[in-house]
Tab-separated table of C-alpha atoms in Angstrom:
chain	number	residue	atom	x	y	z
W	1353	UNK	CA	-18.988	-63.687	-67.548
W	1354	UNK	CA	-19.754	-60.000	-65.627
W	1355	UNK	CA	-21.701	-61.502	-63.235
W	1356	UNK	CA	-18.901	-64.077	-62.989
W	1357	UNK	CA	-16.124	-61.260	-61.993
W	1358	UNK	CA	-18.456	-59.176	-59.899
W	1359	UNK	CA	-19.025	-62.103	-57.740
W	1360	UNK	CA	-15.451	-62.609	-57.246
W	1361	UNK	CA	-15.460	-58.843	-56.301
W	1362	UNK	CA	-17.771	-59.108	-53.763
W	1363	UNK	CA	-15.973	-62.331	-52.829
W	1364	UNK	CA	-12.403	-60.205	-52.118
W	1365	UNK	CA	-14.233	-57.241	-50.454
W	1366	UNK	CA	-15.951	-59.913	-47.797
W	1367	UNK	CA	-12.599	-61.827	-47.175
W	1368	UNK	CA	-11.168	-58.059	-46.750
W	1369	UNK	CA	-13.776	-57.509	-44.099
W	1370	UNK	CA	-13.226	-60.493	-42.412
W	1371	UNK	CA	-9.898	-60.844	-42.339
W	1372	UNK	CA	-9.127	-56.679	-41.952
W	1373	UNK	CA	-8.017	-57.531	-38.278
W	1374	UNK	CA	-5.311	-60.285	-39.257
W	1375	UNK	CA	-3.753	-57.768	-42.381
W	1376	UNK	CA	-3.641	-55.002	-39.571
W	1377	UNK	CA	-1.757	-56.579	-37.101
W	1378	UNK	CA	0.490	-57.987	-39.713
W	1379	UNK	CA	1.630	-54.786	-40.424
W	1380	UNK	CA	1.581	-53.419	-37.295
W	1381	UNK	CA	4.198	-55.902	-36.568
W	1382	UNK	CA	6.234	-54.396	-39.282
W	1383	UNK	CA	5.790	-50.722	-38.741
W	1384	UNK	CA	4.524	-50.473	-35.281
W	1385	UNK	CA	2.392	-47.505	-36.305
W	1386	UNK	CA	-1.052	-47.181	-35.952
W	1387	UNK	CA	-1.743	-44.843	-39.245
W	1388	UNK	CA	1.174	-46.513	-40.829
W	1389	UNK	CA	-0.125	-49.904	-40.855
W	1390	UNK	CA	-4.013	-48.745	-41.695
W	1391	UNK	CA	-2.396	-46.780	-44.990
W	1392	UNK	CA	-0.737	-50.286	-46.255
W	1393	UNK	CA	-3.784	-52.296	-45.659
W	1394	UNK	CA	-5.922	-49.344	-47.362
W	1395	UNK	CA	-3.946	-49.975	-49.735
W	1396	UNK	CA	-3.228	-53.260	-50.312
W	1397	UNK	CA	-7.605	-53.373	-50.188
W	1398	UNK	CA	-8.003	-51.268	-52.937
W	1399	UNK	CA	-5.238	-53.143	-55.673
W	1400	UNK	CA	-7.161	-56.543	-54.140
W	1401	UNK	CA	-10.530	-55.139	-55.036
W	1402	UNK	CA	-8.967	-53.194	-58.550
W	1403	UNK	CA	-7.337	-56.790	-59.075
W	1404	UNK	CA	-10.331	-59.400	-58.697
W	1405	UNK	CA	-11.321	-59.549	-62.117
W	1406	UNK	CA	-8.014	-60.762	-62.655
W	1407	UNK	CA	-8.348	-63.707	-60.152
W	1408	UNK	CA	-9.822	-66.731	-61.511
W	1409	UNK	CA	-10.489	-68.887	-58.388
W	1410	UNK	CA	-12.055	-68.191	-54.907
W	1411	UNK	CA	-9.892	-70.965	-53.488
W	1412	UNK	CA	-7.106	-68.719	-54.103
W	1413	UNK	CA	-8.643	-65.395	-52.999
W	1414	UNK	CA	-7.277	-65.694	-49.338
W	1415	UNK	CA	-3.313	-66.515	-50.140
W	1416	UNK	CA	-3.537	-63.861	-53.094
W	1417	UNK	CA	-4.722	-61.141	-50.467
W	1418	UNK	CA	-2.032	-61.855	-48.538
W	1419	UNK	CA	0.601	-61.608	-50.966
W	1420	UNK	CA	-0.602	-58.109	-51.780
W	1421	UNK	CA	-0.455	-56.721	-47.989
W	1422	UNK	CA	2.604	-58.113	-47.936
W	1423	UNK	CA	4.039	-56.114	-51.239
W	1424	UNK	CA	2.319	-53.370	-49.574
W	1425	UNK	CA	4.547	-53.881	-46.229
W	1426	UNK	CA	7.671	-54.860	-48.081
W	1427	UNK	CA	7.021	-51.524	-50.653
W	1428	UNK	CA	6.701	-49.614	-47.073
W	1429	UNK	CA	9.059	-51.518	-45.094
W	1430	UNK	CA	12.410	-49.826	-46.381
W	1431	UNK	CA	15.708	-48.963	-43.954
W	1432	UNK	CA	15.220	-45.926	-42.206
W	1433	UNK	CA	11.957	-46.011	-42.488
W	1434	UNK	CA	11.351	-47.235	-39.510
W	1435	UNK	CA	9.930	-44.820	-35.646
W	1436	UNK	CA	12.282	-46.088	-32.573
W	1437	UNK	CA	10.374	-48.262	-30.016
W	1438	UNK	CA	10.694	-44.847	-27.712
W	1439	UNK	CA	9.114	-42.496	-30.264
W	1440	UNK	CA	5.913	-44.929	-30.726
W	1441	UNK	CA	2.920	-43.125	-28.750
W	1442	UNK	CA	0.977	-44.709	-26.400
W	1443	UNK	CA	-2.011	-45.892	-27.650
W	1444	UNK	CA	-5.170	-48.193	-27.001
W	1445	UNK	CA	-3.565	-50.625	-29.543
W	1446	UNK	CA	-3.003	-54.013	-27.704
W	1447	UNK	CA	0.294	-55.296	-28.742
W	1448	UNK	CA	0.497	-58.769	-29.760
W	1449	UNK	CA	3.991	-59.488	-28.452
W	1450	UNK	CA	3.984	-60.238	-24.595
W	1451	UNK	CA	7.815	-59.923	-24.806
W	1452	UNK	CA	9.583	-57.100	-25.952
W	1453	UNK	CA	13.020	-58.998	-26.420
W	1454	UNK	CA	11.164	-60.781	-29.030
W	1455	UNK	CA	9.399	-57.945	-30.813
W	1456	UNK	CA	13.016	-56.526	-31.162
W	1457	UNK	CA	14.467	-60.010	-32.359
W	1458	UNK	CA	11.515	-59.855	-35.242
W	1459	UNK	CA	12.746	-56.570	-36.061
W	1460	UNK	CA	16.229	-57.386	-36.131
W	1461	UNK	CA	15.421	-59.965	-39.157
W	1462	UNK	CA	15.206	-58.932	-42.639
W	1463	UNK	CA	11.384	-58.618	-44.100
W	1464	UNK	CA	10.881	-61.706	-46.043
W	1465	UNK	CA	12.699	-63.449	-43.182
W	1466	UNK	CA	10.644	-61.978	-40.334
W	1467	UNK	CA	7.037	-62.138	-42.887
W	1468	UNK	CA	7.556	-66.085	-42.831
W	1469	UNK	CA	7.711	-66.161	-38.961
W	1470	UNK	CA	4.850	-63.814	-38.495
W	1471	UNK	CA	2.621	-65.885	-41.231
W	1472	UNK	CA	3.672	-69.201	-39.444
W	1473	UNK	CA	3.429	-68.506	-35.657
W	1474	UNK	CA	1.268	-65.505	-35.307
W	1475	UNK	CA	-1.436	-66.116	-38.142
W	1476	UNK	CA	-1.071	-69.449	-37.908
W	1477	UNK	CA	-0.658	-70.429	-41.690
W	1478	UNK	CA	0.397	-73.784	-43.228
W	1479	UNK	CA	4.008	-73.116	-44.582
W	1480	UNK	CA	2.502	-74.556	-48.214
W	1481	UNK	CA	-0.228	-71.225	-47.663
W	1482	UNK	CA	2.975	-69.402	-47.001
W	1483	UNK	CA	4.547	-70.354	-50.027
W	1484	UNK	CA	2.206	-69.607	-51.956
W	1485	UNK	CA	1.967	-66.429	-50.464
W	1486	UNK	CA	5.429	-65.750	-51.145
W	1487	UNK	CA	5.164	-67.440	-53.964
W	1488	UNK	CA	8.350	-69.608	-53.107
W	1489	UNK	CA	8.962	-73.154	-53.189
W	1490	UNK	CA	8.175	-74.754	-50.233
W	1491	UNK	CA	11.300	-75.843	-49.491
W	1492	UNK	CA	12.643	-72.270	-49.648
W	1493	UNK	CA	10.180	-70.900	-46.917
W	1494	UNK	CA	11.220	-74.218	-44.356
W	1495	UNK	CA	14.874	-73.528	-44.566
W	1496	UNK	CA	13.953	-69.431	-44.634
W	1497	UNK	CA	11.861	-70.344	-41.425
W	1498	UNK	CA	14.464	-72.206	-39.973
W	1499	UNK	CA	17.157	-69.969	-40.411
W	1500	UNK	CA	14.768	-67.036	-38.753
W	1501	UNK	CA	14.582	-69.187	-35.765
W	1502	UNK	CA	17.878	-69.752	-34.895
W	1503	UNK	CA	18.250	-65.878	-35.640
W	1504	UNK	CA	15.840	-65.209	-33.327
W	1505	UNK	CA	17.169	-67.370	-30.459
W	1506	UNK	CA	20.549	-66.689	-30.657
W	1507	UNK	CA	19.231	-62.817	-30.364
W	1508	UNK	CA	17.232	-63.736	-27.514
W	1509	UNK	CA	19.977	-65.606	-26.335
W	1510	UNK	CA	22.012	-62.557	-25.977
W	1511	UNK	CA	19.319	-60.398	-24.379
């Protein structure tokens, strides 16, 4: 049974390393700070790797990882929180968005909202890994994904 939970340990800590890239832009897109968004996934490492004894199947390693950088965001992600766009340094991060409009659209949606489009369109999950992330029904993240679209386009619309 040890050897059992330290391989799904070491399991967590190489999904972390493979996927560190994907949980930093994700909350880059959230926080659009460079320190900001390496403190949640820091974070949201070290209760994956505290918490793998707890998960009982590798299948479910990737989706439960990403349910725990999100918490981390959404713990982070409060009003006011947030640096205006003009007091973000310059920096040598690439930014993902080749349209500001729409980076400010994302923003203007509320976090569980703006987490579904992010997970759908810019880490290209399935929207039943995105339930499951969320751990909503299905049905619950298509008309939450749906309504963030025609969010976003009417506020694109306008700008």
């Amino acid at each position: 049974m040890r050897s059992e939970k330290s391989t799904m340990t070491a399991y967590v800590e190489q999904i972390l390393l493979s996927e560190y890239n994907r949980y930093f832009r994700l909350a880059m897109s959230f926080v659009h700070n460079e320190a900001d968004a390496a403190d949640i996934v820091q974070s949201g490492a070290y209760k994956a790797i505290r918490g793998s004894r707890a998960l009982r199947k590798q299948e479910h390693a990737g989706t439960w990882i990403y349910r725990i950088m999100l918490n981390e965001i959404f713990r982070f992600h409060k009003p006011g929180h947030f640096v205006a766009l003009d007091e973000i340094p310059e920096t040598g991060y690439e930014d993902r968005y080749e349209n500001f409009d729409l980076k400010k659209a994302l923003d203007s949606l509320p976090a569980k909202e703006k987490a579904v489009v992010e997970l759908r369109y810019f880490e290209d999950l399935k929207l039943e890994e995105i339930a499951e992330i969320l751990q909503e029904n299905v049905s619950t993240v298509k008309s939450r994904l749906y309504r963030s679209m025609k969010k976003l386009r009417v506020e694109l619309e306008e700008a």
